[in-house]
Amino acid sequence: MMSAAWYINVLVNFIKEGSPAYGQFRFAKLPAFDKGGSRSSNLGGAELCIFTQTPKDKAELAMAFVDFTCTTLEGNRVHAQYGEFPSWIPSWTNPDVVNMTWPMTGDQKLNKVFAEIEPLVPAWKQPPRYTEIQKILQAKMNEIFTGEKTVDAGLAEAQKEASR
């Protein structure tokens, strides 16, 4: 399955200890679709905003929170602890961030993998029907992860639905 660096956050919430899939996930660079081609990708990003209607004192507090979570090592460490790969580049070399592990991935150091991939991510434009097909794939992947469907059956159903 190809997904985003933040997908560990989804696994933490859906794959529970005792599940047959627990401890079986691993993250890696994408396969190159063309020989010698890119092994990384981009699927959007993150947005933070403070509405203009926000009272000044609360807007200042919200901005302090944004600054903390986005531009400090401690803020990035907190994000990383919840399975969100931090976007602040200086955190990508910090041992507290890159050495984090999660049991559902066999204690793989995911942030280290992502920190190596991130600088190689090319520009990307969303293809037609992307959102529709992503919803189909996500529904089937959830069924596969929870054991309701085998990988082969889930992907075959996704292909059939996406081809309509």
XYZ file of N, CA and C in Angstrom:
492
model
N 0.840 -1.176 0.000
C 0.000 0.000 0.000
C 0.881 1.234 0.000
N 0.530 2.211 -0.783
C 1.267 3.467 -0.798
C 0.442 4.506 -0.049
N 1.089 5.163 0.883
C 0.373 6.161 1.660
C 1.341 7.210 2.160
N 0.831 8.111 2.955
C 1.602 9.259 3.437
C 2.400 8.929 4.695
N 3.364 9.786 4.982
C 4.201 9.614 6.177
C 3.368 9.661 7.447
N 2.254 10.385 7.427
C 1.427 10.479 8.631
C 0.545 9.242 8.837
N 0.629 8.261 7.932
C -0.267 7.096 8.033
C -0.050 6.290 9.306
N 1.102 6.408 9.922
C 1.315 5.711 11.194
C 0.259 6.142 12.197
N -0.193 7.392 12.120
C -1.245 7.886 13.003
C -2.518 7.067 12.815
N -2.843 6.709 11.579
C -4.026 5.886 11.300
C -3.822 4.486 11.866
N -2.649 3.907 11.651
C -2.382 2.566 12.161
C -2.508 2.510 13.673
N -2.012 3.539 14.349
C -2.094 3.579 15.812
C -3.549 3.502 16.269
N -4.452 4.108 15.505
C -5.854 4.144 15.892
C -6.671 2.945 15.418
N -6.198 2.215 14.411
C -6.986 1.111 13.870
C -6.407 -0.265 14.124
N -5.104 -0.389 14.243
C -4.485 -1.704 14.419
C -4.116 -1.856 15.887
N -4.838 -2.691 16.573
C -4.648 -2.854 18.015
C -3.810 -4.096 18.327
N -3.131 -4.040 19.450
C -2.339 -5.178 19.888
C -3.234 -6.408 19.940
N -2.743 -7.530 19.429
C -3.531 -8.756 19.348
C -4.105 -8.985 17.958
N -4.190 -7.924 17.152
C -4.654 -8.054 15.774
C -3.595 -8.826 14.983
N -4.013 -9.660 14.006
C -3.022 -10.393 13.209
C -2.043 -9.461 12.482
N -2.447 -8.232 12.198
C -1.587 -7.292 11.473
C -0.621 -6.549 12.391
N -0.847 -6.611 13.696
C -0.022 -5.851 14.646
C 1.434 -6.294 14.556
N 2.316 -5.334 14.388
C 3.740 -5.626 14.299
C 4.212 -6.026 12.913
N 3.285 -6.099 11.948
C 3.633 -6.599 10.620
C 3.865 -5.503 9.583
N 3.602 -4.251 9.922
C 3.748 -3.165 8.961
C 5.183 -2.688 8.893
N 5.625 -2.297 7.680
C 6.932 -1.691 7.478
C 6.769 -0.575 6.450
N 7.560 0.443 6.587
C 7.521 1.570 5.662
C 8.823 1.595 4.876
N 8.747 2.003 3.601
C 9.922 2.047 2.736
C 9.705 3.078 1.638
N 10.759 3.343 0.895
C 10.621 4.209 -0.272
C 9.642 3.551 -1.237
N 8.982 4.369 -2.024
C 8.091 3.854 -3.054
C 8.892 3.119 -4.123
N 8.245 2.236 -4.857
C 8.940 1.657 -6.009
C 9.078 2.733 -7.090
N 10.080 2.640 -7.908
C 10.231 3.565 -9.037
C 9.333 3.057 -10.160
N 8.446 3.904 -10.639
C 7.548 3.495 -11.714
C 8.259 3.482 -13.057
N 9.308 4.292 -13.159
C 10.164 4.306 -14.348
C 11.574 3.996 -13.877
N 12.322 3.212 -14.658
C 13.684 2.864 -14.276
C 14.490 4.130 -13.962
N 15.059 4.160 -12.774
C 15.833 5.312 -12.339
C 14.991 6.494 -11.888
N 13.676 6.308 -11.879
C 12.771 7.401 -11.514
C 12.679 7.621 -10.012
N 11.877 8.579 -9.649
C 11.697 8.959 -8.254
C 11.115 7.813 -7.430
N 11.560 7.711 -6.186
C 11.018 6.731 -5.246
C 10.370 7.451 -4.079
N 9.849 8.640 -4.358
C 9.144 9.421 -3.348
C 7.991 10.139 -4.021
N 7.081 10.665 -3.206
C 5.907 11.323 -3.757
C 5.351 12.316 -2.748
N 4.418 13.121 -3.205
C 3.758 14.096 -2.345
C 2.255 13.955 -2.523
N 1.531 14.054 -1.440
C 0.076 13.951 -1.484
C -0.517 15.069 -0.627
N -0.255 16.291 -1.008
C -0.841 17.410 -0.275
C 0.082 17.932 0.791
N -0.484 18.308 1.900
C 0.309 18.893 2.968
C -0.579 19.212 4.159
N -0.170 20.171 4.921
C -0.909 20.541 6.123
C -1.251 22.023 6.061
N -2.344 22.364 6.681
C -2.765 23.755 6.742
C -3.071 24.113 8.186
N -2.680 25.292 8.558
C -3.021 25.847 9.861
C -3.539 27.253 9.615
N -4.603 27.620 10.297
C -5.112 28.974 10.102
C -5.715 29.493 11.406
N -5.752 30.795 11.496
C -6.423 31.485 12.591
C -7.388 32.451 11.914
N -8.649 32.297 12.166
C -9.662 33.103 11.504
C -9.580 34.568 11.921
N -9.872 35.447 10.990
C -9.822 36.881 11.289
C -10.844 37.274 12.347
N -11.895 36.473 12.527
C -12.919 36.759 13.531
C -12.467 36.384 14.944
N -11.334 35.715 15.074
C -10.842 35.286 16.379
C -10.456 36.514 17.199
N -10.951 36.584 18.445
C -10.558 37.718 19.295
C -9.038 37.797 19.419
N -8.511 39.013 19.506
C -7.074 39.258 19.475
C -6.308 38.424 20.495
N -6.795 38.353 21.749
C -6.056 37.603 22.768
C -5.999 36.114 22.435
N -7.081 35.587 21.895
C -7.096 34.172 21.516
C -6.275 33.936 20.250
N -6.273 34.889 19.333
C -5.471 34.768 18.119
C -3.986 34.759 18.466
N -3.592 35.578 19.418
C -2.185 35.597 19.837
C -1.799 34.278 20.491
N -2.683 33.735 21.317
C -2.429 32.440 21.953
C -2.364 31.333 20.893
N -3.274 31.387 19.926
C -3.272 30.392 18.849
C -1.984 30.482 18.035
N -1.522 31.694 17.773
C -0.279 31.861 17.016
C 0.911 31.335 17.805
N 0.903 31.528 19.109
C 1.981 30.981 19.943
C 1.975 29.449 19.863
N 0.783 28.853 19.838
C 0.675 27.400 19.714
C 1.215 26.937 18.356
N 0.833 27.636 17.280
C 1.316 27.294 15.942
C 2.844 27.391 15.904
N 3.383 28.473 16.444
C 4.839 28.622 16.485
C 5.490 27.469 17.241
N 4.916 27.113 18.394
C 5.473 26.024 19.200
C 5.439 24.706 18.434
N 4.285 24.365 17.864
C 4.154 23.059 17.226
C 4.888 22.957 15.904
N 5.116 24.094 15.243
C 5.730 24.045 13.913
C 7.208 24.409 13.875
N 7.689 25.164 14.850
C 9.053 25.685 14.725
C 9.920 25.439 15.959
N 9.547 24.455 16.766
C 10.414 24.096 17.889
C 10.606 22.591 17.902
N 11.730 22.176 18.399
C 11.990 20.746 18.494
C 10.967 20.066 19.395
N 10.657 20.671 20.521
C 9.680 20.065 21.434
C 8.311 19.927 20.766
N 7.873 20.947 20.065
C 6.593 20.866 19.363
C 6.593 19.787 18.300
N 7.682 19.676 17.569
C 7.791 18.638 16.548
C 7.879 17.255 17.172
N 8.524 17.146 18.312
C 8.613 15.867 19.016
C 7.210 15.402 19.438
N 6.392 16.337 19.913
C 5.020 15.991 20.304
C 4.250 15.465 19.093
N 4.341 16.155 17.960
C 3.676 15.673 16.744
C 4.170 14.277 16.384
N 5.461 14.074 16.417
C 6.039 12.788 16.043
C 5.571 11.668 16.964
N 5.398 11.962 18.244
C 4.935 10.938 19.188
C 3.543 10.418 18.828
N 2.770 11.238 18.129
C 1.429 10.829 17.723
C 1.401 10.308 16.290
N 2.569 10.000 15.745
C 2.625 9.409 14.418
C 2.499 10.407 13.293
N 2.828 11.640 13.546
C 2.790 12.666 12.506
C 4.226 13.080 12.200
N 4.692 12.769 11.007
C 6.048 13.139 10.639
C 6.153 14.656 10.621
N 7.059 15.241 11.387
C 7.134 16.698 11.480
C 7.651 17.336 10.190
N 7.145 18.517 9.900
C 7.555 19.198 8.674
C 8.681 20.202 8.888
N 9.070 20.425 10.119
C 10.168 21.353 10.405
C 11.488 20.637 10.143
N 12.210 21.049 9.128
C 13.407 20.355 8.664
C 14.440 20.106 9.768
N 14.719 21.048 10.683
C 15.714 20.755 11.725
C 15.370 19.547 12.603
N 14.094 19.191 12.687
C 13.729 18.036 13.522
C 14.101 16.711 12.866
N 14.368 16.704 11.565
C 14.647 15.464 10.833
C 15.978 14.842 11.202
N 16.825 15.574 11.884
C 18.112 15.009 12.299
C 18.197 14.849 13.812
N 17.145 15.196 14.518
C 17.167 15.096 15.977
C 16.920 13.650 16.407
N 17.816 13.074 17.209
C 17.660 11.675 17.629
C 16.323 11.384 18.320
N 15.784 12.359 19.062
C 14.502 12.138 19.743
C 13.358 11.942 18.749
N 13.489 12.487 17.562
C 12.463 12.346 16.535
C 12.770 11.152 15.628
N 13.982 11.085 15.088
C 14.279 10.039 14.096
C 14.406 8.641 14.699
N 14.602 8.532 15.986
C 14.738 7.208 16.607
C 13.452 6.688 17.236
N 12.335 7.409 17.072
C 11.053 6.924 17.602
C 10.648 5.638 16.899
N 10.008 4.751 17.645
C 9.521 3.496 17.077
C 8.078 3.262 17.504
N 7.381 2.390 16.761
C 6.017 1.997 17.078
C 5.925 0.482 16.981
N 5.323 -0.168 17.967
C 5.244 -1.629 17.966
C 4.533 -2.222 16.746
N 3.514 -1.523 16.203
C 2.789 -2.104 15.067
C 3.625 -2.140 13.799
N 4.807 -1.496 13.827
C 5.721 -1.556 12.683
C 6.992 -2.319 13.039
N 6.898 -3.178 14.024
C 8.069 -3.955 14.414
C 9.197 -3.081 14.926
N 8.841 -1.964 15.551
C 9.803 -0.999 16.106
C 10.725 -0.400 15.052
N 10.224 -0.288 13.822
C 10.980 0.380 12.761
C 11.086 1.875 13.085
N 12.219 2.474 12.766
C 12.430 3.911 12.965
C 11.870 4.651 11.747
N 10.556 4.866 11.763
C 9.876 5.433 10.602
C 10.335 6.832 10.263
N 10.504 7.675 11.268
C 10.890 9.059 10.976
C 12.258 9.133 10.309
N 13.108 8.178 10.590
C 14.406 8.128 9.911
C 14.192 7.825 8.423
N 13.307 6.883 8.131
C 12.974 6.561 6.738
C 12.410 7.795 6.038
N 11.458 8.461 6.681
C 10.814 9.619 6.065
C 11.788 10.779 5.899
N 12.679 10.977 6.852
C 13.660 12.067 6.756
C 14.614 11.842 5.577
N 14.877 10.598 5.251
C 15.729 10.296 4.097
C 14.974 10.503 2.778
N 13.671 10.242 2.795
C 12.858 10.348 1.578
C 12.447 11.791 1.290
N 12.093 12.527 2.307
C 11.497 13.864 2.146
C 12.254 14.799 1.205
N 13.569 14.908 1.287
C 14.258 15.836 0.377
C 14.164 15.441 -1.101
N 13.720 14.233 -1.391
C 13.657 13.733 -2.761
C 12.265 13.842 -3.384
N 11.303 14.399 -2.651
C 9.915 14.444 -3.112
C 9.772 15.429 -4.278
N 9.255 14.954 -5.426
C 9.065 15.836 -6.583
C 7.734 16.601 -6.498
N 7.584 17.602 -7.339
C 6.302 18.316 -7.444
C 5.255 17.333 -7.982
N 3.986 17.581 -7.668
C 2.940 16.634 -8.036
C 1.653 17.366 -8.355
N 0.895 16.855 -9.314
C -0.417 17.398 -9.644
C -1.441 16.276 -9.548
N -2.522 16.539 -8.856
C -3.554 15.525 -8.632
C -4.220 15.120 -9.944
N -4.282 13.802 -10.234
C -4.890 13.339 -11.489
C -6.427 13.350 -11.411
N -7.098 13.202 -12.565
C -8.566 13.133 -12.571
C -9.067 11.935 -11.761
N -10.211 12.081 -11.147
C -10.891 11.042 -10.357
C -10.095 10.618 -9.121
N -9.074 11.344 -8.777
C -8.220 10.947 -7.662
C -9.010 10.773 -6.369
N -9.805 11.769 -6.009
C -10.534 11.721 -4.742
C -11.489 10.534 -4.704
N -12.198 10.299 -5.789
C -13.137 9.178 -5.871
C -12.413 7.837 -5.697
N -11.316 7.664 -6.389
C -10.579 6.400 -6.321
C -9.900 6.235 -4.961
N -9.436 7.322 -4.395
C -8.830 7.232 -3.064
C -9.851 6.747 -2.031
N -11.078 7.207 -2.119
C -12.124 6.751 -1.186
C -12.375 5.254 -1.337
N -12.402 4.779 -2.572
C -12.599 3.346 -2.823
C -11.446 2.554 -2.205
N -10.220 2.976 -2.488
C -9.051 2.266 -1.957
C -9.016 2.294 -0.430
N -9.326 3.427 0.168
C -9.292 3.531 1.627
C -10.301 2.579 2.265
N -11.497 2.513 1.711
C -12.511 1.600 2.254
C -12.034 0.153 2.169
N -11.451 -0.223 1.048
C -10.964 -1.599 0.884
C -9.759 -1.866 1.782
N -8.864 -0.886 1.919
C -7.697 -1.080 2.786
C -8.144 -1.268 4.239
N -9.139 -0.521 4.676
C -9.645 -0.709 6.039
C -10.190 -2.121 6.220
N -10.889 -2.647 5.220
C -11.404 -4.016 5.297
C -10.263 -5.032 5.327
N -9.203 -4.771 4.586
C -8.039 -5.664 4.595
C -7.351 -5.606 5.958
N -7.129 -4.396 6.475
C -6.431 -4.232 7.753
C -7.175 -4.884 8.915
N -8.494 -4.842 8.868
C -9.277 -5.421 9.963
C -9.552 -6.903 9.766
N -9.061 -7.472 8.660
C -9.214 -8.902 8.422
C -10.533 -9.288 7.794
N -11.370 -8.314 7.410
C -12.651 -8.623 6.779
C -12.463 -9.175 5.364
N -11.363 -8.769 4.714
C -11.080 -9.216 3.356
C -9.603 -9.573 3.246
N -9.298 -10.474 2.330
C -7.890 -10.759 2.035
C -7.356 -9.621 1.164
N -6.053 -9.522 1.056
C -5.444 -8.497 0.210
C -5.922 -8.670 -1.231
N -5.871 -9.889 -1.742
C -6.278 -10.132 -3.126
C -7.741 -9.763 -3.362
N -8.626 -10.173 -2.459
C -10.054 -9.873 -2.633
C -10.317 -8.374 -2.526
N -9.716 -7.725 -1.556
C -9.930 -6.287 -1.377
C -9.448 -5.482 -2.568
N -8.253 -5.804 -3.072
C -7.725 -5.070 -4.219
C -8.516 -5.356 -5.490
N -8.992 -6.606 -5.660
C -9.811 -6.942 -6.822
C -11.118 -6.144 -6.793
N -11.734 -6.036 -5.616
C -12.968 -5.253 -5.498
C -12.697 -3.779 -5.752
N -11.598 -3.268 -5.247
C -11.254 -1.864 -5.471
C -11.057 -1.600 -6.967
N -10.352 -2.493 -7.645
C -10.122 -2.352 -9.086
C -11.441 -2.338 -9.837
N -12.339 -3.236 -9.480
C -13.640 -3.336 -10.146
C -14.446 -2.035 -9.939
N -14.480 -1.553 -8.694
C -15.225 -0.319 -8.400
C -14.604 0.894 -9.101
N -13.285 0.969 -9.131
C -12.600 2.117 -9.737
C -12.736 2.103 -11.260
N -12.971 0.933 -11.831
C -13.076 0.812 -13.297
C -14.447 1.151 -13.822
N -15.408 1.379 -12.961
C -16.783 1.682 -13.419
C -16.877 3.034 -14.043
